[in-house]
Short mmCIF file of C-alpha atoms (C1' of nucleotides) in Angstrom, two decimals:
data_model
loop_
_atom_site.label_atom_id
_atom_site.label_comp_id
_atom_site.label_asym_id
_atom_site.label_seq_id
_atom_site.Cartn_x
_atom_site.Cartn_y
_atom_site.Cartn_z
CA UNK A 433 36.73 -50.07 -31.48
CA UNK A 434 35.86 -50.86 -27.86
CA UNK A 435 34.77 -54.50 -29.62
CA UNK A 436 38.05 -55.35 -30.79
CA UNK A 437 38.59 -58.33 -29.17
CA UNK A 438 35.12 -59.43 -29.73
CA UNK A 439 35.32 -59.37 -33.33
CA UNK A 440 39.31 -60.32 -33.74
CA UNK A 441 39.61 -63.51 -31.74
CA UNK A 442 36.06 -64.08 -31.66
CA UNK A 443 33.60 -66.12 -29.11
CA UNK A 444 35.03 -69.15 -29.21
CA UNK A 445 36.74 -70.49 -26.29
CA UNK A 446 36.15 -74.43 -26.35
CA UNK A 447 38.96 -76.50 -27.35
CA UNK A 448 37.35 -79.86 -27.47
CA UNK A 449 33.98 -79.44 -26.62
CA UNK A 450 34.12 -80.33 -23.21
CA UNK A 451 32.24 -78.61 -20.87
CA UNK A 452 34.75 -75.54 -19.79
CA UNK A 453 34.67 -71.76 -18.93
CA UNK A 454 33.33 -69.26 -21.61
CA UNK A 455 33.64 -65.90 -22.03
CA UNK A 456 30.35 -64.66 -22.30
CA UNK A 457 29.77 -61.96 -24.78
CA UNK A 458 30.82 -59.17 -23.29
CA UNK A 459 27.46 -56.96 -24.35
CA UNK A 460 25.77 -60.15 -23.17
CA UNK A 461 27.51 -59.67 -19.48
CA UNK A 462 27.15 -56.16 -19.53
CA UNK A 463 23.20 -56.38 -19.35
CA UNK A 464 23.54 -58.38 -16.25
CA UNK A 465 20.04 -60.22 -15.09
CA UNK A 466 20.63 -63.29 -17.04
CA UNK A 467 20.66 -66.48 -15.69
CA UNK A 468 22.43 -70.06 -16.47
CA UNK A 469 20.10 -73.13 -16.93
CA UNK A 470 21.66 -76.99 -17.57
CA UNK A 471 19.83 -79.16 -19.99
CA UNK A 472 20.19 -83.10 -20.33
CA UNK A 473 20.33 -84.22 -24.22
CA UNK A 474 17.77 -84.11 -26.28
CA UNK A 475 16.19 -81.42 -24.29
CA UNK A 476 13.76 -78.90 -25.47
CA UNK A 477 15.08 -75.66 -24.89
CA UNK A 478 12.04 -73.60 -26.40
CA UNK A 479 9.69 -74.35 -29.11
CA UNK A 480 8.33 -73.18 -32.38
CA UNK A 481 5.42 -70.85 -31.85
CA UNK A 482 6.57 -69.96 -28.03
CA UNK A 483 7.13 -66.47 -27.15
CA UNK A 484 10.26 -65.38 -27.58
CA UNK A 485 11.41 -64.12 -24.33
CA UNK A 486 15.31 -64.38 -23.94
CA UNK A 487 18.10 -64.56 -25.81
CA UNK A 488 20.39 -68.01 -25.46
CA UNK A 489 24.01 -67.76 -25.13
CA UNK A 490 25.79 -71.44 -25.01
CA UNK A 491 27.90 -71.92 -22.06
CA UNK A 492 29.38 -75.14 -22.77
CA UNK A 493 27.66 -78.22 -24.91
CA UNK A 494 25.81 -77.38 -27.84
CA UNK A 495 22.22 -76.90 -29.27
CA UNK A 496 20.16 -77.09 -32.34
CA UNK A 497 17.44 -75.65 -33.92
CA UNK A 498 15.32 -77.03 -36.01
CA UNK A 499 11.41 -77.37 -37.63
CA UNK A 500 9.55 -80.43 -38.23
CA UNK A 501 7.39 -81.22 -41.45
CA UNK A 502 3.78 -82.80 -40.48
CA UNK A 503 5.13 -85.58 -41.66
CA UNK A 504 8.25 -86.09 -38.93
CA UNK A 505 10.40 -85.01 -41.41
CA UNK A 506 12.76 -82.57 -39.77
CA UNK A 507 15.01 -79.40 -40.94
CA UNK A 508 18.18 -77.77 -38.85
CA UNK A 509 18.16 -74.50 -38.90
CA UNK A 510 21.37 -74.33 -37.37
CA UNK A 511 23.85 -75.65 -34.57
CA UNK A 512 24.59 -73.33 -31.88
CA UNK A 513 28.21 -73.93 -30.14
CA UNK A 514 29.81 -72.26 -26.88
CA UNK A 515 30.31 -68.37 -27.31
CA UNK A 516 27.20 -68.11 -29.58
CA UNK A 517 23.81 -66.57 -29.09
CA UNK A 518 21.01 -68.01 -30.46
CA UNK A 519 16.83 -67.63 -30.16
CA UNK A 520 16.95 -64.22 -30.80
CA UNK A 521 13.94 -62.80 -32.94
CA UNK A 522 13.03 -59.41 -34.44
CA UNK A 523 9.21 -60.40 -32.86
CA UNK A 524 8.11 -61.45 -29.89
CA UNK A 525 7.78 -65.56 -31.13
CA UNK A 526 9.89 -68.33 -31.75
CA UNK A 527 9.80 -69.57 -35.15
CA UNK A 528 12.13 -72.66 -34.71
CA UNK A 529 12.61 -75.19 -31.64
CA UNK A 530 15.58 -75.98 -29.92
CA UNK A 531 17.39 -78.84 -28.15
CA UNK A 532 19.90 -79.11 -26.70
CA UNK A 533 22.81 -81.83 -28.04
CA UNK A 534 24.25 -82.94 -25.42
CA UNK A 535 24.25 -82.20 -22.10
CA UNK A 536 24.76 -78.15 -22.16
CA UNK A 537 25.05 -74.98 -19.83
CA UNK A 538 22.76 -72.30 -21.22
CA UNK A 539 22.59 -68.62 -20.31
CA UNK A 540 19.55 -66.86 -20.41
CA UNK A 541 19.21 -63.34 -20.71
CA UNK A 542 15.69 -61.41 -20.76
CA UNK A 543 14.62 -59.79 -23.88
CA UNK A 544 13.53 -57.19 -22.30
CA UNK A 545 16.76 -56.73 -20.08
CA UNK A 546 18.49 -56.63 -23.87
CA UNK A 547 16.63 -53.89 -25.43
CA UNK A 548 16.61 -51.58 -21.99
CA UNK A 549 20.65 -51.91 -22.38
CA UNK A 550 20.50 -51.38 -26.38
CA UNK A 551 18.90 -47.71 -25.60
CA UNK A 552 21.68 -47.01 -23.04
CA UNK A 553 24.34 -48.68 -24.39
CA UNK A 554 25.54 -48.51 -28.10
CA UNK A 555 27.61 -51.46 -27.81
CA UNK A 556 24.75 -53.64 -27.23
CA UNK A 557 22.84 -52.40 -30.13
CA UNK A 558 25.56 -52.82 -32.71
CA UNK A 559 25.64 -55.87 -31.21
CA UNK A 560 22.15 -56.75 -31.37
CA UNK A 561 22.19 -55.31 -35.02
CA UNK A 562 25.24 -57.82 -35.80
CA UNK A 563 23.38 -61.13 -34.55
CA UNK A 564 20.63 -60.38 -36.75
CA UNK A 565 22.82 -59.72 -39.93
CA UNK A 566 24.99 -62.80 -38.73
CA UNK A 567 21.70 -64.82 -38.74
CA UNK A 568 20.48 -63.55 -42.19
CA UNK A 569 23.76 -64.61 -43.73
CA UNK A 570 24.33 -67.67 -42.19
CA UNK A 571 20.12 -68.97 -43.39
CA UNK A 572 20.93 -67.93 -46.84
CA UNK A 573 24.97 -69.51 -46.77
CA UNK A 574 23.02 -72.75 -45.76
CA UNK A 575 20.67 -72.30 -48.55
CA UNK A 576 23.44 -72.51 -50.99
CA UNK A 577 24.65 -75.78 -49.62
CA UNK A 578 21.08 -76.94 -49.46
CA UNK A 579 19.57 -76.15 -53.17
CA UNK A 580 22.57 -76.82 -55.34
CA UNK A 581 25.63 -79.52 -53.67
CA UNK A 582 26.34 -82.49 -54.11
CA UNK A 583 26.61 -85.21 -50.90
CA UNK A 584 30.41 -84.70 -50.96
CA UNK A 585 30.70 -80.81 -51.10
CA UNK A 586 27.46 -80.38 -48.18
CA UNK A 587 29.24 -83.03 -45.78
CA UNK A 588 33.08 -80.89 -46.79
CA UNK A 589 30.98 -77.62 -46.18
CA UNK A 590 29.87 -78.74 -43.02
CA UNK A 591 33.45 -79.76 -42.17
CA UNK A 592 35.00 -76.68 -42.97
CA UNK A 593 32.28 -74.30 -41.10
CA UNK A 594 32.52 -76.66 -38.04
CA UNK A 595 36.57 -76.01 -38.49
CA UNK A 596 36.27 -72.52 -38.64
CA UNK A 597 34.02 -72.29 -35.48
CA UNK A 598 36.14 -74.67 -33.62
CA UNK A 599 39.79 -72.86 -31.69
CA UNK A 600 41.78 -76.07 -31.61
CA UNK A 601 42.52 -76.07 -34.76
CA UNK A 602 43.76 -79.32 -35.15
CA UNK A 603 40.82 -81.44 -34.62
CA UNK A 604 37.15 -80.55 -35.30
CA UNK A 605 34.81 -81.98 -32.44
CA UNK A 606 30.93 -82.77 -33.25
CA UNK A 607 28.75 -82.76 -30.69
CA UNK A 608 25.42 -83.91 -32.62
CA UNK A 609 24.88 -87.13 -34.26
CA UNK A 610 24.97 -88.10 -37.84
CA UNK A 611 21.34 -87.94 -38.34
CA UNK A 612 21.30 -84.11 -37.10
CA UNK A 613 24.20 -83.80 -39.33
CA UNK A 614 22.23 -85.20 -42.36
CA UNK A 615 19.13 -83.20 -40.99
CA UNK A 616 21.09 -79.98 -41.45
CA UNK A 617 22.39 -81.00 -45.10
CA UNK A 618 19.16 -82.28 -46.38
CA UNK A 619 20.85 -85.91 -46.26
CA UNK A 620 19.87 -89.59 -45.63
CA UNK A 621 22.39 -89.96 -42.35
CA UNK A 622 23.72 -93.33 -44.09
CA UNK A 623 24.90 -90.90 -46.69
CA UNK A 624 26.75 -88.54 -44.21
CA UNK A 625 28.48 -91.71 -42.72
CA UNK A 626 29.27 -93.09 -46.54
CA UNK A 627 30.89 -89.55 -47.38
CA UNK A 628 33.05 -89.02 -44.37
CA UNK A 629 34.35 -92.91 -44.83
CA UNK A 630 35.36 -91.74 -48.39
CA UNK A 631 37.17 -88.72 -47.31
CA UNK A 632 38.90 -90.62 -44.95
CA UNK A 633 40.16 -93.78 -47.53
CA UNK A 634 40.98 -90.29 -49.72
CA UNK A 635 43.40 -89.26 -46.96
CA UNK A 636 41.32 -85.76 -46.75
CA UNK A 637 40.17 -86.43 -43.09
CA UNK A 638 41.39 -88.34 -40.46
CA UNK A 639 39.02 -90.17 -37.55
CA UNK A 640 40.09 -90.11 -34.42
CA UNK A 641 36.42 -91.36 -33.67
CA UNK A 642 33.27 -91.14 -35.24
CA UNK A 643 32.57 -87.66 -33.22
CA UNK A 644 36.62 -86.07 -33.93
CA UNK A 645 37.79 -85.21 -37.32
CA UNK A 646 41.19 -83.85 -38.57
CA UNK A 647 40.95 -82.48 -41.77
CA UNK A 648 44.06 -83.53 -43.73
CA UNK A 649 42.94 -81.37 -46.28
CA UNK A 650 41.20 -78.18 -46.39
CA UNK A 651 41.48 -77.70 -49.71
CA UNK A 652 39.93 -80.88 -51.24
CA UNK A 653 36.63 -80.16 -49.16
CA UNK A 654 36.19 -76.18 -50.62
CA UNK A 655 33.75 -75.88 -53.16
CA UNK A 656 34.61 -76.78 -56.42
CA UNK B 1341 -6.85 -53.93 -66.07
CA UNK B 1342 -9.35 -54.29 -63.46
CA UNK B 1343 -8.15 -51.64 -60.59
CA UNK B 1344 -11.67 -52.59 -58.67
CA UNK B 1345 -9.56 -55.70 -57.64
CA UNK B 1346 -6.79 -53.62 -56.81
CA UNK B 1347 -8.66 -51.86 -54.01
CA UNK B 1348 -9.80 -54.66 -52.73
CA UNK B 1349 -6.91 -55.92 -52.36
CA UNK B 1350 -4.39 -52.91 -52.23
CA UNK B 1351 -0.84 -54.91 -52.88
CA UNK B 1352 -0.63 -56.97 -55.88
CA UNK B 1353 -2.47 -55.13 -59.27
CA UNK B 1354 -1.15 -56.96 -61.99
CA UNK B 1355 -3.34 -59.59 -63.04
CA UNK B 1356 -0.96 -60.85 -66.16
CA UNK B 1357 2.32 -58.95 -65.64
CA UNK B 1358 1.81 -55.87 -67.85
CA UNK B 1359 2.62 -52.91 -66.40
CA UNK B 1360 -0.03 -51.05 -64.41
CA UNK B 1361 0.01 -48.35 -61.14
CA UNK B 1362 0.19 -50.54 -57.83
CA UNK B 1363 -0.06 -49.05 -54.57
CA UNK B 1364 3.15 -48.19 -52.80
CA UNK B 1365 2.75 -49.32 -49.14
CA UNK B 1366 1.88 -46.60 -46.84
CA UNK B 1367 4.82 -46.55 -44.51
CA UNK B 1368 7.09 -46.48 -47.74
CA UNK B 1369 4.95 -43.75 -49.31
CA UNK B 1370 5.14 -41.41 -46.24
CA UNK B 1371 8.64 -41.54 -46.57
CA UNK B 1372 8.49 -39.27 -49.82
CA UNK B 1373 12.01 -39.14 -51.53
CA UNK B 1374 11.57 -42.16 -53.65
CA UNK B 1375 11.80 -42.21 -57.10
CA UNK B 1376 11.27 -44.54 -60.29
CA UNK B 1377 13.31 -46.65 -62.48
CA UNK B 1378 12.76 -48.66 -64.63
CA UNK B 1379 14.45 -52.06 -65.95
CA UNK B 1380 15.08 -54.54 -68.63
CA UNK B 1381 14.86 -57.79 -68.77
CA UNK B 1382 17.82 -59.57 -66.67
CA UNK B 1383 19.07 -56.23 -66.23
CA UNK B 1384 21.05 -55.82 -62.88
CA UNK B 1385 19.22 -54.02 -59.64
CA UNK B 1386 21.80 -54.54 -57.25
CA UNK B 1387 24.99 -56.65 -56.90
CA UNK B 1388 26.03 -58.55 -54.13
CA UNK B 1389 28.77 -56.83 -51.68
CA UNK B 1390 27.87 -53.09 -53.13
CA UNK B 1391 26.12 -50.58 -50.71
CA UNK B 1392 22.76 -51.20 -49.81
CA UNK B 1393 21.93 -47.63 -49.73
CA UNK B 1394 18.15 -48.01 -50.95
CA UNK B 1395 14.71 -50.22 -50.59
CA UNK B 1396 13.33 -51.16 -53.45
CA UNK B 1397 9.65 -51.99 -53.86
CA UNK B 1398 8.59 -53.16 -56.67
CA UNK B 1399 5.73 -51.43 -58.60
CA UNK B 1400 4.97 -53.48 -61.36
CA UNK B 1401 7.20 -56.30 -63.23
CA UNK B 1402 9.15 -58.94 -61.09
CA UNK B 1403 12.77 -58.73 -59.55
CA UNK B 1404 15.01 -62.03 -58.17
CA UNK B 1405 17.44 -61.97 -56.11
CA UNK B 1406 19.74 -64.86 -55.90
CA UNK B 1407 23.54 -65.67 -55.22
CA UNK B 1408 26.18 -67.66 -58.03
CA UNK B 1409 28.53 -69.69 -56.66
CA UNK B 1410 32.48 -69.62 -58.07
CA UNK B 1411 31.47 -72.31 -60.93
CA UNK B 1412 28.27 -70.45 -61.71
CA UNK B 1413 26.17 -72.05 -59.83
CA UNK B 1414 23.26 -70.01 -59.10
CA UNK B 1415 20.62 -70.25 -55.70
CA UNK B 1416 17.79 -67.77 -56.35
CA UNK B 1417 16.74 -66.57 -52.89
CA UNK B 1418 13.84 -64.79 -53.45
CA UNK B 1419 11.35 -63.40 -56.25
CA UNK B 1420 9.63 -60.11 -55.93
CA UNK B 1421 6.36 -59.26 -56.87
CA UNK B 1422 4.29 -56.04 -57.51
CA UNK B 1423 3.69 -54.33 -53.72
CA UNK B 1424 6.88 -56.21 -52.26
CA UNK B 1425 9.95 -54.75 -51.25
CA UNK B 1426 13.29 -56.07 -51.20
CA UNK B 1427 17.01 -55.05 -50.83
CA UNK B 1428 16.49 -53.98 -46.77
CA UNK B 1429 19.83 -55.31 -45.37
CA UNK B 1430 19.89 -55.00 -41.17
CA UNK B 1431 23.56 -53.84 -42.11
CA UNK B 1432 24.98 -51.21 -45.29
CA UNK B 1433 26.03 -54.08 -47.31
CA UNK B 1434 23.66 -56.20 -50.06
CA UNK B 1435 24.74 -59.86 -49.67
CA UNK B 1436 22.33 -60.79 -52.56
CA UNK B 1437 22.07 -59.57 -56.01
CA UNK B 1438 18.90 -58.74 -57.93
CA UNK B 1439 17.97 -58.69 -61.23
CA UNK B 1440 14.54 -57.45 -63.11
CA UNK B 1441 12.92 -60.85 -64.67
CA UNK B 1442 11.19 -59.05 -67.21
CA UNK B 1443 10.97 -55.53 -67.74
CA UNK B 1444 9.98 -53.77 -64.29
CA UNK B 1445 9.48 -50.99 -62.40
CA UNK B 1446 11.20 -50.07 -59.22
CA UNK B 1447 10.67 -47.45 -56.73
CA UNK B 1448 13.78 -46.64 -54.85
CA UNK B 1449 14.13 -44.83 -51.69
CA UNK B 1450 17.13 -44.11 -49.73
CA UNK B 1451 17.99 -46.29 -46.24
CA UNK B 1452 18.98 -42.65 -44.73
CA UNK B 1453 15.38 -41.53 -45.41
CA UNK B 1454 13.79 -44.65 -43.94
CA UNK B 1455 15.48 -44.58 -41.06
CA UNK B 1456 15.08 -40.74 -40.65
CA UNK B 1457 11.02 -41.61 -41.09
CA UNK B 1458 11.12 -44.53 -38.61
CA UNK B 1459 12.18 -42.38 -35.91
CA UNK B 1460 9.66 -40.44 -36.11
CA UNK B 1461 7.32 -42.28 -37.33
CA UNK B 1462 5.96 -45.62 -35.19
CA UNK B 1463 4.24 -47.00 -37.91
CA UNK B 1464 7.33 -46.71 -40.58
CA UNK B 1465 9.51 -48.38 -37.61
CA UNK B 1466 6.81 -50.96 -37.14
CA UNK B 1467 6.95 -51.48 -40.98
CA UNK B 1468 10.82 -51.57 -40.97
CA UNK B 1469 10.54 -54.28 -38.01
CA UNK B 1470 7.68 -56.50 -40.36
CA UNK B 1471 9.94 -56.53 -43.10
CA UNK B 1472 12.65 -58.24 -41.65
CA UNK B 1473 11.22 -60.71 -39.51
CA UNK B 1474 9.06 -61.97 -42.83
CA UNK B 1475 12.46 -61.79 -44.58
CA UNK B 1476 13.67 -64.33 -41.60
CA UNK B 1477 10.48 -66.24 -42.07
CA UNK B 1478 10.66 -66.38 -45.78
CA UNK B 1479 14.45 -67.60 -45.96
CA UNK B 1480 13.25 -70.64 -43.10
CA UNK B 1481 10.41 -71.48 -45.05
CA UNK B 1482 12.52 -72.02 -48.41
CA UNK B 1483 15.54 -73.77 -46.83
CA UNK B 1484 12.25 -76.37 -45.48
CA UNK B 1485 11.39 -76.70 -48.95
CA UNK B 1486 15.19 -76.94 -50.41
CA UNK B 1487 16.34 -79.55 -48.07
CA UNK B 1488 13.67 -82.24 -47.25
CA UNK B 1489 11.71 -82.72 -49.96
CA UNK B 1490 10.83 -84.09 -53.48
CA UNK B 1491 10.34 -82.47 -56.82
CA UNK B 1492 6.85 -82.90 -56.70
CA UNK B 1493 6.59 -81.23 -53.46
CA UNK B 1494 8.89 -78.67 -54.44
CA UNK B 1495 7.24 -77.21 -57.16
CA UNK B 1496 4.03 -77.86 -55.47
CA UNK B 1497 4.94 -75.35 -52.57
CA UNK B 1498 6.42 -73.17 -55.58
CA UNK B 1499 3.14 -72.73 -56.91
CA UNK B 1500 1.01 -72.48 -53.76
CA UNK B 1501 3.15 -70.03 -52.52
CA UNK B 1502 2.76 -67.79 -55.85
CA UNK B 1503 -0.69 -67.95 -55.79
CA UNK B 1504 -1.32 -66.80 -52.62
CA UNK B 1505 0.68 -63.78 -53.44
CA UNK B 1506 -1.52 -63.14 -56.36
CA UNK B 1507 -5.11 -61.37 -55.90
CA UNK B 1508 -6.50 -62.87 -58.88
CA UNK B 1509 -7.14 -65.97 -57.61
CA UNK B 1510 -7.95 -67.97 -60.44
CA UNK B 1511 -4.89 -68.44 -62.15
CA UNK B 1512 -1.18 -67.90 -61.32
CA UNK B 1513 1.03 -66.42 -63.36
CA UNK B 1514 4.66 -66.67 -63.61
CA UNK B 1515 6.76 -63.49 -64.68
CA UNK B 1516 10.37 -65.97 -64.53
CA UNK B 1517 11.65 -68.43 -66.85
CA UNK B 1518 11.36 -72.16 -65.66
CA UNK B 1519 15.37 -71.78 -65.10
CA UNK B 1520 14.70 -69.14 -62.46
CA UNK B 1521 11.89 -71.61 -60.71
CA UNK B 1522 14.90 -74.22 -60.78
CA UNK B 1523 17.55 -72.23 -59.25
CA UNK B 1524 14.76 -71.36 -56.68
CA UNK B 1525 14.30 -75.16 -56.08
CA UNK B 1526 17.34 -76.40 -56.06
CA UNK B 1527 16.13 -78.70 -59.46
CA UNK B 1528 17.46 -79.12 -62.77
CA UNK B 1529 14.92 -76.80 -65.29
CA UNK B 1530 13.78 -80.10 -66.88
CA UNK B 1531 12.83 -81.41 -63.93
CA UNK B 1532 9.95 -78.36 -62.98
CA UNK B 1533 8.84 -78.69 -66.71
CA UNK B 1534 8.47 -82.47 -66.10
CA UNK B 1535 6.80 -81.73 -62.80
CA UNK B 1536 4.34 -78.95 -64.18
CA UNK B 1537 3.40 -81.76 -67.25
CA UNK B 1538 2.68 -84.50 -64.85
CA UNK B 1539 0.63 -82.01 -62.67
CA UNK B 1540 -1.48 -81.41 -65.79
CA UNK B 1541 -1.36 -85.21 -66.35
CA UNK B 1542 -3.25 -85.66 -63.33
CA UNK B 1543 -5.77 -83.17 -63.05
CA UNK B 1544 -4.30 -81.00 -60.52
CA UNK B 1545 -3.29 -77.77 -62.75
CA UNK B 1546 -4.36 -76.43 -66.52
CA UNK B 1547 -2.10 -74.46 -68.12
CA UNK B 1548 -3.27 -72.01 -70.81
CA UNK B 1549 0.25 -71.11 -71.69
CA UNK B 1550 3.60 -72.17 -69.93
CA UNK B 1551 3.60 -68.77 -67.45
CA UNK B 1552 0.05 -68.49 -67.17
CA UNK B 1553 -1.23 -71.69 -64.31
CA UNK B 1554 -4.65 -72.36 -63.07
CA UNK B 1555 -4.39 -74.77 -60.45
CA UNK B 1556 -7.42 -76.52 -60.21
CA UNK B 1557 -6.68 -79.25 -56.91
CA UNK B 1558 -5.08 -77.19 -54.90
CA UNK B 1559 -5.05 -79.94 -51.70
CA UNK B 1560 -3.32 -81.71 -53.89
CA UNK B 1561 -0.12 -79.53 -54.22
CA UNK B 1562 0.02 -79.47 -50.70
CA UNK B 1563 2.55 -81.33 -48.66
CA UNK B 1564 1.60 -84.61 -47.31
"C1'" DC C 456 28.76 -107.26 -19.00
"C1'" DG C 457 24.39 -106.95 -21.13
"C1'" DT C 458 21.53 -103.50 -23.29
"C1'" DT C 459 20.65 -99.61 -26.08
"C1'" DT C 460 22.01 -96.24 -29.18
"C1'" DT C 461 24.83 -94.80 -32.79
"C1'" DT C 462 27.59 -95.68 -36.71
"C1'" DT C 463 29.15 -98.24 -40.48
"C1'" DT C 464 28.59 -101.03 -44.48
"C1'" DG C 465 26.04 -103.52 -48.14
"C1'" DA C 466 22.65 -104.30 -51.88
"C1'" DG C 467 19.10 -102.61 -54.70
"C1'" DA C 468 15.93 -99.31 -56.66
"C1'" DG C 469 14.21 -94.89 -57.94
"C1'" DC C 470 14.42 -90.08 -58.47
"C1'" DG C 471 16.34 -86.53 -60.59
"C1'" DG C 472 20.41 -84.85 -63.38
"C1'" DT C 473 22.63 -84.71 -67.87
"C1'" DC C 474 22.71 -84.81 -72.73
"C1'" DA C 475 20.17 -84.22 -76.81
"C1'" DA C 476 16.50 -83.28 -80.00
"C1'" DT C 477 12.04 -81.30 -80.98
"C1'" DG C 478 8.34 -77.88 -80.40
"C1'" DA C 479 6.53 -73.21 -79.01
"C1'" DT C 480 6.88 -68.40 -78.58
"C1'" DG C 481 8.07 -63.78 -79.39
"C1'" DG C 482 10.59 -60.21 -81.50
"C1'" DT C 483 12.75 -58.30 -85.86
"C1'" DG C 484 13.37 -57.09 -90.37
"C1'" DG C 485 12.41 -57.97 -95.19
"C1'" DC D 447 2.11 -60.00 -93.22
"C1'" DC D 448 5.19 -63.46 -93.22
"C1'" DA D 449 9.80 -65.54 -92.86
"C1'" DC D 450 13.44 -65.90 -89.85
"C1'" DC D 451 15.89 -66.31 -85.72
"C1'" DA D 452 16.69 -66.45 -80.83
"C1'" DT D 453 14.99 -67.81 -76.67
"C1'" DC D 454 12.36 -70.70 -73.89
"C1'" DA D 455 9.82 -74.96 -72.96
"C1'" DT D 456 8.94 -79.75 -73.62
"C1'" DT D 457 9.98 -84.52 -74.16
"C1'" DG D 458 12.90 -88.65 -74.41
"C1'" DA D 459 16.75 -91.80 -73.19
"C1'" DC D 460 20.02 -93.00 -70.08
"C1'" DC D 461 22.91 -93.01 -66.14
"C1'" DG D 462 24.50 -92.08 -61.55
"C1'" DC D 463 23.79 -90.31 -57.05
"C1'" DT D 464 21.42 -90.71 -53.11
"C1'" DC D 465 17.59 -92.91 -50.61
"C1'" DT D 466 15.65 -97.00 -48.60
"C1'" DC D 467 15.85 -101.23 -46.42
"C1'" DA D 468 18.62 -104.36 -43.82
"C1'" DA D 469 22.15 -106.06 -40.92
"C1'" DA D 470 26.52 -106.00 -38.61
"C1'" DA D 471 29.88 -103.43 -35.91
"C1'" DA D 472 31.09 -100.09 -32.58
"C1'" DA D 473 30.32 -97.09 -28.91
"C1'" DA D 474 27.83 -95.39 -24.90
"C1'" DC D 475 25.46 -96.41 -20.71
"C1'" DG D 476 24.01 -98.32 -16.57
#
DNA sequence: CGTTTTTTTGAGAGCGGTCAATGATGGTGG
DNA sequence: CCACCATCATTGACCGCTCTCAAAAAAACG
């Protein structure tokens, strides 16, 4: 209905990755009050255990989200690219970190701000309602890749999601590095960098560089 | 059984799996409407995709809900004990199914009815609220456990995690089939059996039969 | 242009998967 | 009550994938 265009030629907007004007979600704009922040790499955005007081809506760049074992060992939730919304919890606390990937425009929008708008406005409670199911799928599509794939079929999963969130549609652009790559599949990073060389000599992906993939393919990196 | 335990501690009753009356939660309770089924073993709940037109809280038994990929494949996402409740999806559709493990029975009530109570009702809406973000929690915590670590660790967690959802403290005991623990692990079924025998090898569990585990180190299961 | 970070590539070992056979367990009917 | 059968669990042997360690190559950065 009045979210049409939202939900038919969705939130992406980035071509290539490089920083450029978003659209901001349009029940995101409506609430007014937020506020953009830039973050150098590597930069903590908010941490596990914080309160959760705003929802994140990339700009332009990328983030992550991850937890950490005792140990150093680490686990990413999820990447978070331009025209997404991320940090949003049903409670009031964080219960992953985030960085940012790169160098990144983030727009901050209060919590509170969000749920005064949600009781006026039904838009912004469906689309409240819609992150959360969006977020529930997307944890339990990445626990398929993580319990039962092989290397091959994570690193073509991980392709092919990238692909789909990406408009250019020619060329898939990663902002993060192999290791948050392998962090996300449950990988050694050496092992992300072995696969993608073997899809490449396979003629399934091409390299422009290490950080912009065409996929040759599509087909020979679905599941089996 | 022993139902002095149960008041104790009001959610889990069943001490070895037989059937027995468990507490409904309170919030779900107050809702009235609900009714009783019960199930065979492997019998379907739910499917994944249909109309998720009910919560279902398990009153004695165990459910699992899981996903199958197109080979057959299957992830199991969550098991369900006595007291739990399962099936709440933020949006109408399931995108799990569930299955009794053994034979079980399930209270139903209708979403309509829930949501009806939660509006008038803070503490059902509070209850509603719980549910999903431990739902959010729960999925987080397993994709940790799928993706970074070893067997050992693996099943470890597993079995921590089951016994501090069972009252009796002093031994755990496991309703599913050590094929359902794999799927839940991401590990091949000879693998947990390997893992449980070199537990018992060492000291750190005694099993009196293969679903009934005392674990007698428990620091030991933890992760490093 | 030197320095640092990231990525690629190699060699080797170990963990866990697969295949296969044996041992328990529980339910059913003679 | 016991024999039988089906299901589930255990154990063994072996192999291959992925991890680890290590070093070189490439890219990013000042």
């Amino acid at each position: 209905m009045d979210l049409a265009a939202a939900s038919a030629a969705p939130r992406h907007l980035l071509a290539a990755g490089r920083a450029a004007e978003t659209k901001v979600d349009p029940e995101l704009a409506g609430v007014g009050r937020g506020f953009n922040m830039s973050f150098g790499p590597d930069e903590e955005i908010f941490g596990d255990g914080e309160d959760a007081a705003f929802a994140y809506h990339v700009v332009s760049g990328a983030a992550r989200t991850f937890r950490v074992l005792a140990d150093g060992r680490r686990q990413v939730v999820g990447f978070h690219l331009p025209g997404e919304t991320f940090g949003l919890e049903p409670d009031a606390t964080h219960h992953v970190s985030a960085e940012s990937v790169g160098p990144s425009e983030i727009r901050l929008v209060g919590r509170k701000h969000l749920d005064i708008a949600a009781q006026s406005d039904a838009a912004v409670a469906r689309w409240l309602w819609r992150q959360a199911t969006g977020e529930l799928d997307r944890l339990r599509n990445h626990m398929m890749l993580l319990g039962r794939q092989s290397a091959a079929e994570k690193v073509g999963a991980f392709l092919l999601e990238m692909a789909r969130r990406t408009v250019g549609r020619d060329a898939v652009d990663l902002p993060m590095t192999r290791m948050d790559i392998a962090d996300y599949l449950g990988l050694a990073l050496e092992t992300v960098s072995r696969t993608l060389a073997k899809f490449e000599r396979e003629g399934v992906i091409a390299m422009a560089s290490c950080r912009r993939i065409q996929i040759t393919n599509p087909a020979a990196l679905a599941v089996a």
